[in-house]
């Protein structure tokens, strides 16, 4: 905008116009007019750029002003801009005004609803039928006494007035709210939660001023919510890429109010990312309050609805639960997510969508079919694809942690194309990727119905790897007859095929994958975290497959520790340790999620199993894995639980309470005992008491309990003779040297010859 002289009432153009249309001026008047014209022309010139920057008056002298000439600086005059408003600035102001107007209207509705609910609740509590001591006039006085606490802006935890986007706009946050431990604290009815018990009707409200304080809001203050959403895209959406950042921010912080489904999604994000929020304005008790409110709001909403938006919020809440504990509560949420995926038909690439006709109000809802509707755009279609694959991914990691469970989503049902790279997704560019299943071609090369690898990203390869992990899990979970030669030959062939699949997948990765260690130091941004998560998935797959041949729990002609398989496991663990070290040095461990913590848990347990099998000391690298898990445990509590179990087991071994070989044998015996089934309903049952340390042994070693024999050995026929875990070192004819390390020359898995023959 042009800068005008404060001493001049007219602009340069206006002054010229006036003089051109002033007739009848005498010579003296003309002289004075010319003088005024020269003065105006002088002052019409803009100030130099340095004086503008210093915000001082410029004498506008030529060729340089006094200040620039005195300080030997270059004096620059720019041409005066034409007066008038800037279109972009005007549009920006208009957008802000519209947004503030929408928020104020929402605030008004929120206040009216809160006052109405408050009056209804007091009418119910203090009705004459309950407490005849209060007259109608007294009841009205009580309502007027409490109304200001609900309608006036409340102070935040730091003493300033703050509001936060609620279900219809804003809700207040009061710094004097009761602690969470007090049972009289209630939540707002707008969040869909049941209110807690009300005070006794016999107690007069004016006698308890503390109970007049409004309840805490369902969301933190607005600036905190914005930070929490930003933290989600930094720490979670990189490896759980189901949301588009631009679209999500527009929904949450745009000029229009949020719908109920959007509010529930925001609840899920808040519950998941509070672990990364370090603002001192949010103490632990308030953090726990907001987490509990958001978690329950998502659960109640998703239990009552089967829809794509509800599933999206439920999946994000699963991240929170799985990051806290891989236990029954998270399994229940994951089971519900998987069931919703099947009900919504997200496992298939649907081409035709049913649209219910809404013209007939008398028609009833369908009994067996949930109609998700046609995607509004390609980005919505790709979002559903990513949502399905994310449930598949969480299902795989949760089930691998239990080893004995079946997957919630069977691989035969997954007929989705792989997701595209996140860049293409965020740019809303429709592309083809690759089919999730392949057939063997004429030369043994995998052939896909659709194959565009240039559109794949790290999340795509992660999904592919978990497809292989699923096959490995099903392969190892199937019982085998170790006394049958045909069964053992089939086992060797499947083992070799899965190992070849891992190698083929590794070779198909783009060149960027081979440089992840260098990228960690040159570009430690969150986008590089995807490749670290991908590498950890590969390590889990290698350890899961090859540990069955490297550290078997049952002895037979073929199940003896294999040197080749043992080296594959140790190499994978070493590579994961190197990657974790690089990430730690780049301060990027907080960017990695629970799947990475699970891979560290698998690698650390492998070192314990190796020491138990060979009879040697525990590899010192386990200390690094424990320290890394402890650090990650600051954000994801499940990692902290892993670290504590490892510390206790290692301490017991080093203190001589029980060696690792005995611990593994104890875990095997307990697992075998509890897996035995009754032959008839009249057979008596018994109870086996297990100490916490014995349960820790199962947590550590049950992942490596292989093979699963088809016919469990009798508990009374000396089953210990079949265990590959004696307290003494095995004999030389078992293929193990005196140092406890398998002999490479007698390895039945050596690849130089006839693979296992």
XYZ file of C-alpha atoms in Angstrom:
757
model
C 0.000 0.000 0.000
C 1.355 3.454 -0.926
C 2.793 5.605 1.778
C 1.245 9.139 1.930
C 2.672 12.277 3.486
C 0.813 12.921 6.758
C 1.047 16.668 6.159
C -0.738 16.533 2.811
C -4.475 16.191 2.539
C -4.527 15.180 -1.149
C -2.721 12.602 -3.115
C -0.536 13.530 -6.086
C -3.207 12.620 -8.628
C -5.899 14.579 -6.784
C -3.692 17.687 -6.567
C -2.986 17.632 -10.301
C -6.646 17.245 -11.071
C -7.587 20.225 -8.932
C -5.000 22.496 -10.549
C -5.996 21.502 -14.053
C -9.567 22.623 -13.356
C -8.972 25.912 -11.493
C -9.748 28.807 -13.931
C -9.148 32.500 -13.355
C -5.933 32.374 -11.380
C -3.788 35.538 -11.521
C -0.020 35.515 -11.847
C 0.504 35.581 -8.105
C -1.975 32.800 -7.618
C -0.383 30.839 -10.453
C 3.040 31.239 -8.838
C 1.744 30.035 -5.519
C -0.023 27.160 -7.257
C 3.178 26.104 -9.007
C 5.054 26.289 -5.679
C 2.420 24.123 -3.989
C 2.613 21.725 -6.926
C 6.394 21.348 -6.547
C 6.033 20.743 -2.790
C 3.331 18.154 -3.376
C 5.376 16.467 -6.067
C 8.290 16.338 -3.633
C 6.208 14.827 -0.869
C 4.374 12.533 -3.274
C 7.632 10.623 -3.741
C 7.849 7.519 -1.577
C 10.400 7.214 1.207
C 13.561 5.257 0.503
C 13.558 1.589 1.399
C 16.026 1.940 4.300
C 13.961 4.645 5.966
C 10.851 2.546 5.499
C 12.579 -0.386 7.184
C 13.755 1.879 10.048
C 10.257 3.417 10.261
C 11.596 7.007 10.323
C 10.730 10.092 8.264
C 12.725 10.406 5.041
C 13.585 13.846 3.555
C 13.411 12.223 0.078
C 16.395 14.155 -1.221
C 17.965 13.309 -4.562
C 20.034 11.341 -5.417
C 20.173 10.104 -1.810
C 18.393 11.116 1.361
C 20.331 12.718 4.203
C 20.467 9.564 6.333
C 21.704 7.288 3.529
C 24.249 9.896 2.381
C 25.551 10.427 5.921
C 25.928 6.681 6.516
C 27.295 5.916 3.058
C 24.394 3.594 2.267
C 22.729 2.950 -1.070
C 19.494 4.918 -1.249
C 16.741 3.254 -3.276
C 13.370 4.792 -4.163
C 10.681 2.497 -5.487
C 7.722 3.653 -7.512
C 4.589 4.451 -5.540
C 1.976 1.738 -5.836
C -1.524 2.548 -6.919
C -3.938 2.928 -4.030
C -6.475 0.221 -3.446
C -7.002 -2.967 -1.438
C -5.114 -6.151 -2.185
C -7.391 -8.914 -3.376
C -5.500 -11.681 -1.614
C -5.438 -9.782 1.673
C -9.147 -9.033 1.390
C -9.986 -12.670 0.749
C -7.864 -13.717 3.688
C -9.634 -11.285 5.993
C -13.002 -12.408 4.670
C -12.132 -16.066 5.358
C -11.051 -15.195 8.896
C -14.229 -13.240 9.533
C -16.363 -16.124 8.271
C -14.472 -18.574 10.445
C -14.812 -16.436 13.564
C -18.504 -15.918 12.829
C -19.055 -19.672 12.516
C -17.185 -20.322 15.745
C -19.170 -17.656 17.609
C -22.440 -19.120 16.382
C -21.320 -22.572 17.461
C -20.320 -21.166 20.839
C -23.748 -19.663 21.259
C -25.449 -22.964 20.493
C -23.101 -24.729 22.863
C -23.858 -22.329 25.714
C -27.604 -22.593 25.158
C -27.478 -26.393 25.176
C -25.330 -26.428 28.291
C -27.692 -24.087 30.151
C -30.680 -26.153 29.054
C -29.079 -29.412 30.178
C -28.021 -27.827 33.470
C -31.543 -26.613 34.145
C -33.068 -29.976 33.270
C -30.673 -31.812 35.549
C -31.411 -29.499 38.494
C -35.141 -29.732 37.854
C -34.801 -33.501 38.096
C -32.645 -33.467 41.216
C -34.589 -30.833 43.155
C -38.115 -31.641 42.074
C -40.709 -31.484 44.887
C -41.223 -35.248 44.656
C -37.586 -35.782 45.620
C -36.930 -32.945 48.008
C -39.947 -30.963 49.170
C -37.748 -28.547 51.095
C -37.104 -26.517 47.926
C -39.882 -24.319 46.590
C -40.157 -23.425 42.885
C -38.752 -19.952 43.603
C -35.795 -21.510 45.402
C -35.193 -23.830 42.469
C -35.148 -20.872 40.093
C -32.662 -19.154 42.366
C -30.413 -22.190 42.269
C -30.553 -22.242 38.484
C -29.638 -18.590 38.303
C -26.851 -19.198 40.779
C -25.272 -21.898 38.631
C -25.969 -20.541 35.152
C -22.972 -18.177 35.025
C -20.549 -20.997 35.762
C -21.733 -22.780 32.648
C -22.098 -19.876 30.266
C -19.222 -17.547 31.083
C -15.745 -18.195 29.716
C -13.744 -20.272 32.153
C -10.041 -19.987 32.880
C -7.594 -22.546 31.583
C -4.946 -24.339 33.584
C -2.583 -21.389 33.212
C -5.142 -18.822 34.220
C -6.075 -17.449 30.790
C -9.456 -17.741 29.131
C -9.485 -20.511 26.556
C -12.002 -22.460 24.496
C -11.855 -25.595 22.464
C -13.788 -26.963 19.558
C -16.498 -29.225 20.913
C -19.258 -31.197 19.271
C -20.938 -27.993 18.079
C -18.256 -25.416 18.632
C -16.449 -24.743 21.893
C -16.526 -25.920 25.455
C -14.921 -24.295 28.469
C -11.982 -25.495 30.501
C -11.789 -24.432 34.128
C -8.652 -24.473 36.219
C -10.601 -25.114 39.375
C -12.215 -28.345 38.247
C -12.142 -31.211 40.660
C -9.354 -33.792 40.515
C -10.104 -36.928 38.552
C -10.025 -39.044 41.680
C -13.157 -37.372 43.048
C -16.280 -39.217 41.969
C -18.429 -36.105 41.526
C -16.597 -35.035 38.361
C -18.933 -35.342 35.358
C -18.393 -35.115 31.617
C -20.363 -33.030 29.172
C -23.364 -34.765 27.701
C -22.356 -33.741 24.176
C -19.533 -36.257 24.051
C -21.896 -39.192 24.157
C -20.808 -40.436 27.593
C -22.945 -41.358 30.529
C -22.819 -38.864 33.359
C -21.435 -39.976 36.664
C -23.519 -40.183 39.780
C -25.107 -36.920 40.928
C -24.898 -35.544 44.475
C -27.382 -36.756 47.008
C -30.721 -34.841 46.816
C -30.651 -34.223 50.554
C -27.546 -32.023 50.242
C -28.226 -28.394 49.405
C -26.127 -27.241 46.455
C -25.347 -23.742 47.822
C -23.678 -25.384 50.830
C -21.073 -27.019 48.503
C -19.532 -24.297 46.343
C -16.885 -26.648 44.960
C -19.553 -28.725 43.222
C -20.627 -25.675 41.203
C -17.453 -25.688 39.137
C -18.087 -26.766 35.539
C -16.673 -30.098 34.378
C -13.530 -30.310 32.302
C -13.989 -29.949 28.562
C -13.971 -32.943 26.270
C -10.969 -31.499 24.392
C -7.894 -29.555 25.488
C -7.605 -25.882 24.461
C -7.648 -25.084 20.767
C -3.912 -24.471 20.381
C -3.166 -27.771 22.104
C -5.536 -29.642 19.814
C -3.826 -28.156 16.779
C -0.462 -29.299 18.161
C -1.808 -32.784 18.891
C -3.064 -33.205 15.330
C 0.285 -32.025 14.019
C 2.037 -34.528 16.305
C -0.100 -37.314 14.902
C 1.094 -36.635 11.371
C 4.683 -36.424 12.589
C 4.798 -39.522 14.805
C 2.021 -41.851 13.596
C 0.711 -41.111 10.132
C 4.129 -41.789 8.598
C 3.813 -45.525 9.333
C 0.003 -45.528 9.631
C -0.724 -43.455 6.492
C -4.512 -43.557 6.428
C -5.149 -39.786 6.595
C -4.290 -36.973 4.221
C -2.783 -34.065 6.131
C -4.260 -31.231 4.076
C -7.770 -32.678 4.070
C -7.674 -33.482 7.785
C -6.546 -30.014 8.847
C -9.205 -28.455 6.639
C -11.902 -30.513 8.364
C -10.702 -29.874 11.920
C -9.643 -26.233 11.650
C -11.591 -24.928 8.675
C -14.342 -22.335 8.610
C -17.188 -24.821 9.023
C -18.148 -26.736 12.138
C -17.255 -30.406 12.445
C -19.688 -33.238 11.993
C -20.023 -35.932 14.638
C -17.845 -38.430 12.748
C -15.081 -35.823 12.414
C -15.273 -35.074 16.117
C -14.845 -38.768 16.928
C -11.846 -38.942 14.623
C -10.359 -35.999 16.492
C -10.974 -37.855 19.768
C -9.013 -40.839 18.437
C -6.112 -38.610 17.394
C -6.052 -36.865 20.776
C -6.050 -40.161 22.684
C -3.189 -41.518 20.572
C -0.914 -38.475 20.470
C -1.179 -37.234 24.046
C 1.876 -39.422 24.720
C 3.977 -37.042 22.595
C 2.610 -33.814 24.087
C 5.079 -32.125 26.443
C 3.268 -28.860 27.201
C 3.506 -28.156 30.976
C 0.017 -26.644 30.866
C -1.337 -30.187 30.705
C -0.449 -31.984 33.971
C -0.712 -35.780 34.257
C -4.185 -35.779 35.814
C -5.661 -33.638 33.042
C -3.802 -35.691 30.455
C -5.388 -38.832 31.900
C -8.788 -37.136 31.854
C -8.618 -36.171 28.187
C -7.310 -39.615 27.259
C -10.145 -41.365 29.108
C -12.810 -39.089 27.617
C -11.517 -39.474 24.063
C -11.010 -43.213 24.346
C -14.514 -43.839 25.669
C -16.088 -41.498 23.127
C -14.512 -43.442 20.251
C -15.466 -46.807 21.702
C -19.103 -45.880 22.294
C -19.438 -44.354 18.840
C -17.784 -47.255 17.002
C -19.708 -49.922 18.878
C -22.965 -48.406 17.648
C -21.942 -47.709 14.038
C -20.408 -49.627 11.153
C -19.081 -47.074 8.702
C -15.825 -46.059 7.074
C -15.411 -42.894 9.227
C -16.068 -44.892 12.402
C -13.576 -47.552 11.336
C -10.959 -44.885 10.651
C -11.256 -43.580 14.216
C -11.261 -47.104 15.618
C -8.029 -48.008 13.827
C -6.260 -44.962 15.249
C -7.496 -45.892 18.718
C -6.081 -49.397 18.135
C -2.668 -47.762 17.761
C -3.089 -46.328 21.231
C -4.143 -49.653 22.743
C -1.502 -51.755 20.973
C 1.109 -49.197 21.948
C 0.082 -49.576 25.586
C -0.168 -53.350 25.812
C -0.533 -56.161 23.313
C -3.226 -57.733 25.454
C -6.922 -58.641 25.529
C -8.197 -55.052 25.441
C -6.314 -54.244 22.247
C -7.277 -57.623 20.722
C -10.949 -56.816 21.261
C -10.649 -53.491 19.437
C -8.654 -55.139 16.671
C -11.243 -57.905 16.309
C -13.964 -55.278 15.978
C -11.916 -53.440 13.339
C -11.375 -56.617 11.328
C -15.064 -57.490 11.516
C -15.994 -54.014 10.297
C -13.576 -54.379 7.381
C -15.363 -57.551 6.334
C -18.837 -56.082 6.829
C -17.988 -52.991 4.775
C -16.497 -55.121 2.010
C -13.158 -53.312 2.131
C -11.155 -56.467 1.349
C -12.340 -56.382 -2.275
C -11.838 -53.930 -5.135
C -15.547 -53.328 -5.638
C -16.678 -51.931 -8.956
C -20.400 -51.557 -8.244
C -21.847 -50.114 -5.025
C -25.428 -50.508 -3.881
C -27.209 -47.255 -3.140
C -30.342 -47.617 -1.014
C -33.367 -45.765 -2.293
C -34.442 -43.171 0.248
C -37.707 -42.168 -1.419
C -39.751 -44.803 0.412
C -39.847 -43.893 4.136
C -41.667 -47.118 4.998
C -38.813 -49.342 3.812
C -36.753 -50.927 6.584
C -32.981 -51.179 6.788
C -31.351 -54.292 5.316
C -30.750 -57.099 7.770
C -27.472 -58.542 6.482
C -25.746 -55.905 4.385
C -23.904 -52.729 5.325
C -23.769 -50.327 2.410
C -20.659 -48.080 2.589
C -21.568 -46.159 -0.550
C -19.503 -45.241 -3.580
C -16.299 -43.269 -2.851
C -16.703 -39.566 -3.589
C -13.230 -39.302 -5.130
C -10.114 -41.281 -5.873
C -8.484 -40.045 -2.680
C -11.442 -41.455 -0.748
C -11.110 -44.763 -2.618
C -7.384 -44.922 -1.886
C -8.104 -43.964 1.716
C -10.363 -46.996 2.100
C -7.666 -49.171 0.542
C -5.116 -47.882 3.020
C -7.545 -48.351 5.883
C -8.031 -52.015 4.971
C -4.292 -52.649 4.699
C -3.650 -50.925 8.023
C -6.086 -53.236 9.806
C -4.309 -56.118 8.062
C -0.943 -54.808 9.294
C -2.057 -54.393 12.908
C -3.662 -57.819 12.803
C -0.352 -59.389 11.741
C 1.750 -57.739 14.421
C -0.741 -58.450 17.211
C -1.101 -62.112 16.211
C 2.652 -62.651 15.843
C 3.024 -61.559 19.442
C 0.818 -64.437 20.588
C 2.028 -67.128 18.092
C -0.908 -69.431 18.862
C -3.748 -67.236 17.603
C -5.224 -67.142 14.129
C -5.371 -63.972 12.069
C -8.600 -62.003 12.162
C -8.383 -61.369 8.408
C -7.474 -64.401 6.349
C -5.084 -63.885 3.436
C -7.497 -65.513 1.028
C -9.933 -62.639 1.670
C -7.403 -59.886 0.919
C -7.963 -59.042 -2.745
C -7.000 -55.395 -2.546
C -4.388 -53.731 -4.701
C -1.373 -52.499 -2.781
C -1.541 -48.856 -1.667
C 0.338 -46.257 -3.683
C 3.087 -43.968 -2.432
C 1.989 -41.262 -0.020
C 3.047 -38.465 -2.383
C 0.608 -39.684 -5.033
C -2.077 -40.179 -2.389
C -1.753 -36.655 -1.005
C -1.763 -35.159 -4.537
C -4.977 -37.055 -5.352
C -3.409 -38.666 -8.430
C -5.259 -41.830 -9.582
C -2.685 -44.552 -10.304
C -2.377 -48.324 -10.507
C -0.004 -50.180 -8.192
C 0.305 -53.951 -7.902
C -1.946 -56.888 -7.167
C -1.525 -58.375 -3.725
C -1.344 -61.927 -5.101
C 0.869 -63.337 -7.822
C 1.171 -66.490 -9.887
C 4.339 -68.255 -10.995
C 5.171 -67.626 -14.625
C 6.773 -69.945 -17.122
C 10.260 -69.181 -15.784
C 9.298 -69.185 -12.127
C 8.990 -65.381 -12.042
C 6.027 -63.911 -10.200
C 3.349 -62.544 -12.497
C 0.784 -59.970 -11.351
C -2.531 -59.011 -12.895
C -1.543 -55.372 -12.278
C 2.064 -54.363 -11.712
C 3.234 -50.740 -11.612
C 6.140 -50.788 -9.132
C 7.030 -47.154 -9.878
C 3.892 -46.098 -7.963
C 4.701 -48.125 -4.844
C 5.972 -46.665 -1.579
C 7.376 -47.927 1.699
C 3.882 -48.716 3.012
C 3.252 -50.837 -0.084
C 6.384 -52.906 0.484
C 5.509 -53.193 4.169
C 2.178 -54.769 3.234
C 3.953 -57.151 0.843
C 6.369 -58.217 3.549
C 3.540 -58.938 5.963
C 1.950 -61.163 3.340
C 5.117 -63.299 3.512
C 5.096 -63.117 7.315
C 1.536 -64.442 7.275
C 2.619 -67.463 5.273
C 5.523 -68.051 7.662
C 3.212 -67.845 10.672
C 0.709 -70.315 9.211
C 3.563 -72.613 8.200
C 5.046 -72.723 11.699
C 1.699 -72.965 13.441
C 0.739 -76.134 11.570
C 1.643 -79.292 13.535
C 3.886 -81.823 11.759
C 4.708 -85.487 12.253
C 8.464 -85.551 12.819
C 8.512 -89.331 12.349
C 7.028 -89.182 8.823
C 9.561 -88.879 5.970
C 7.019 -87.437 3.473
C 5.899 -84.817 5.991
C 9.477 -83.805 6.675
C 10.255 -83.569 2.956
C 7.230 -81.336 2.444
C 8.350 -79.223 5.392
C 11.814 -78.743 3.859
C 10.329 -77.705 0.516
C 8.031 -75.131 2.126
C 10.880 -73.800 4.220
C 13.026 -73.345 1.123
C 10.192 -71.636 -0.779
C 9.570 -69.123 2.019
C 13.272 -68.348 2.292
C 13.398 -67.731 -1.449
C 10.371 -65.409 -1.145
C 12.216 -63.319 1.431
C 15.262 -63.033 -0.817
C 13.155 -62.170 -3.864
C 11.269 -59.477 -1.957
C 14.530 -57.967 -0.718
C 15.921 -57.781 -4.241
C 12.760 -56.069 -5.522
C 13.140 -53.044 -3.228
C 14.134 -49.704 -4.774
C 17.655 -48.395 -4.427
C 16.559 -45.966 -1.729
C 16.171 -48.870 0.684
C 19.880 -49.734 0.504
C 20.746 -46.203 1.638
C 18.546 -45.955 4.719
C 21.520 -45.789 7.057
C 22.953 -42.810 5.175
C 19.536 -41.167 4.842
C 19.094 -41.419 8.588
C 21.942 -38.955 9.132
C 21.462 -36.767 6.070
C 17.676 -36.466 6.261
C 16.336 -37.638 9.639
C 12.840 -36.491 8.732
C 9.752 -38.487 9.519
C 9.461 -39.779 5.959
C 12.661 -41.808 6.410
C 11.047 -43.552 9.383
C 8.948 -45.582 6.924
C 12.028 -47.395 5.696
C 13.152 -48.186 9.236
C 9.770 -49.729 9.960
C 10.064 -51.701 6.734
C 13.497 -53.030 7.684
C 12.266 -54.067 11.125
C 9.445 -56.040 9.488
C 11.999 -57.875 7.357
C 14.036 -58.735 10.475
C 10.943 -60.166 12.174
C 10.221 -62.318 9.123
C 13.789 -63.669 8.940
C 13.951 -64.473 12.657
C 10.486 -66.025 12.671
C 11.296 -68.374 9.783
C 14.912 -69.344 10.418
C 14.723 -69.657 14.206
C 12.627 -72.796 13.676
C 15.643 -74.487 12.100
C 18.293 -72.739 14.182
C 16.856 -73.338 17.662
C 14.356 -76.256 17.612
C 12.856 -77.411 20.904
C 12.224 -80.982 19.716
C 15.064 -83.298 18.674
C 14.785 -85.515 15.605
C 16.924 -86.484 12.636
C 16.240 -83.165 10.934
C 15.475 -80.832 13.820
C 18.968 -80.149 15.068
C 20.376 -76.607 15.272
C 21.344 -75.442 11.791
C 24.438 -73.299 11.343
C 23.057 -71.640 8.217
C 19.739 -70.729 9.858
C 21.528 -69.533 12.984
C 23.730 -67.167 10.967
C 20.699 -65.793 9.116
C 19.069 -64.956 12.457
C 22.174 -63.391 13.978
C 22.846 -61.326 10.849
C 19.289 -59.994 10.881
C 19.581 -59.047 14.557
C 22.917 -57.334 13.885
C 21.431 -55.289 11.046
C 18.504 -54.205 13.215
C 20.930 -53.147 15.938
C 22.876 -51.047 13.437
C 19.725 -49.377 12.150
C 18.478 -48.694 15.682
C 21.864 -47.174 16.533
C 21.667 -44.853 13.532
C 18.130 -43.790 14.405
C 19.105 -43.226 18.034
C 22.035 -41.014 17.054
C 19.720 -38.999 14.784
C 17.157 -38.598 17.632
C 14.476 -40.296 15.574
C 13.326 -43.124 17.851
C 10.182 -41.192 18.762
C 9.129 -41.348 15.093
C 8.858 -45.152 15.169
C 5.805 -46.973 16.474
C 4.900 -50.192 18.314
C 5.814 -52.461 15.334
C 9.413 -51.261 15.617
C 9.351 -51.940 19.366
C 8.075 -55.438 18.615
C 11.007 -56.057 16.269
C 13.430 -54.991 19.017
C 11.633 -57.377 21.370
C 12.035 -60.223 18.869
C 15.738 -59.460 18.314
C 16.555 -59.286 22.028
C 14.786 -62.592 22.717
C 16.709 -64.203 19.859
C 19.945 -63.417 21.675
C 18.600 -65.141 24.808
C 17.507 -68.192 22.826
C 20.914 -68.353 21.139
C 22.651 -68.346 24.527
C 20.251 -71.007 25.835
C 20.920 -73.287 22.853
C 24.701 -72.903 22.636
C 25.319 -72.715 26.369
C 27.337 -69.517 26.053
C 26.911 -66.100 27.672
C 24.302 -63.631 26.528
C 25.463 -61.350 23.728
C 26.290 -57.885 25.172
C 24.209 -56.301 22.413
C 21.129 -57.152 24.420
C 21.917 -54.192 26.667
C 21.530 -51.847 23.717
C 18.183 -53.386 22.775
C 16.957 -53.013 26.355
C 18.087 -49.376 26.494
C 16.412 -48.648 23.175
C 13.171 -50.275 24.294
C 13.273 -48.249 27.506
C 13.655 -45.041 25.516
C 10.815 -45.937 23.144
C 8.804 -46.828 26.258
C 8.566 -43.126 27.076
C 6.040 -42.895 24.267
C 4.732 -46.438 23.792
C 4.328 -48.225 27.125
C 4.377 -51.662 25.520
C 8.097 -51.157 24.781
C 8.703 -50.402 28.447
C 7.001 -53.672 29.378
C 9.214 -55.560 26.966
C 12.305 -53.981 28.517
C 11.280 -54.838 32.084
C 10.739 -58.514 31.244
C 14.110 -58.712 29.501
C 15.872 -57.074 32.446
C 14.393 -59.550 34.917
C 15.273 -62.597 32.820
C 18.838 -61.403 32.187
C 19.362 -60.586 35.861
C 18.166 -64.024 36.935
C 20.558 -65.670 34.500
C 23.544 -63.556 35.527
C 22.856 -63.965 39.222
C 22.815 -67.744 38.834
C 19.211 -68.253 39.963
C 18.426 -70.264 36.818
C 20.325 -70.581 33.566
C 18.702 -69.699 30.248
C 18.548 -73.326 29.133
C 16.474 -74.224 32.192
C 14.262 -71.188 31.655
C 13.517 -72.230 28.088
C 12.787 -75.780 29.173
C 10.437 -74.462 31.871
C 8.579 -72.382 29.288
C 8.337 -75.380 26.953
C 6.985 -77.667 29.687
C 4.342 -75.148 30.759
C 3.257 -74.494 27.179
C 3.020 -78.229 26.445
C 1.122 -78.857 29.668
C -1.472 -76.152 29.076
C -1.984 -77.136 25.430
C -2.979 -80.719 26.313
C -6.690 -81.391 25.730
C -9.116 -83.753 27.421
C -10.208 -86.809 25.507
C -13.672 -86.850 27.100
C -15.912 -84.556 29.069
C -15.706 -86.761 32.161
C -11.933 -86.626 32.359
C -10.923 -84.643 35.465
C -9.206 -81.273 35.176
C -6.434 -79.788 37.269
C -4.891 -76.409 37.977
C -1.246 -75.450 37.545
C 0.120 -72.531 39.542
C 2.672 -70.434 37.675
C 4.929 -67.862 39.302
C 5.529 -64.454 37.678
C 9.026 -65.552 36.670
C 7.631 -68.629 34.915
C 5.171 -66.454 33.030
C 8.097 -64.275 31.972
C 9.835 -67.393 30.657
C 6.805 -68.069 28.453
C 6.791 -64.449 27.249
C 10.436 -64.721 26.219
C 10.760 -68.243 24.814
C 7.330 -69.316 23.566
C 7.846 -67.363 20.324
C 10.636 -69.873 19.491
C 8.787 -73.010 20.557
C 9.051 -75.074 17.385
C 8.215 -77.546 15.911
C 4.600 -78.088 16.842
C 4.329 -81.863 16.920
C 1.174 -83.404 15.498
C 0.792 -85.835 18.411
C 1.848 -84.343 21.747
C 4.072 -86.642 23.710
C 2.582 -88.238 26.792
C 3.383 -86.551 30.064
C 4.225 -89.948 31.559
C 6.481 -91.403 28.864
C 9.592 -89.376 29.410
C 8.964 -86.587 26.937
C 12.100 -84.818 28.065
C 14.133 -87.213 25.951
C 12.808 -85.389 22.889
C 13.759 -81.957 24.125
C 16.715 -80.241 22.518
C 17.317 -78.413 25.784
C 19.356 -80.697 28.080
C 21.283 -79.182 30.949
C 24.494 -80.662 29.544
C 26.082 -79.941 26.178
C 24.863 -82.112 23.273
C 27.042 -84.832 21.882
C 29.167 -84.415 18.752
C 26.964 -86.666 16.650
C 24.132 -84.142 17.087
C 25.880 -81.814 14.644
C 26.983 -79.378 17.373
C 30.616 -78.674 18.199
C 32.032 -78.674 21.701
C 31.709 -74.882 21.824
C 27.956 -75.205 21.433
C 27.927 -73.785 17.884
C 26.545 -76.013 15.088
C 29.099 -77.535 12.717
C 28.752 -75.971 9.235
C 30.012 -79.139 7.529
C 27.202 -81.265 8.926
C 24.483 -78.611 8.430
C 21.434 -80.174 6.797
C 20.457 -76.749 5.450
C 23.663 -75.986 3.589
C 22.848 -74.618 0.126
C 25.893 -75.896 -1.718
C 24.345 -79.300 -2.269
C 20.961 -80.924 -2.208
C 19.209 -78.732 0.375
C 18.442 -80.909 3.306
C 18.974 -84.245 1.643
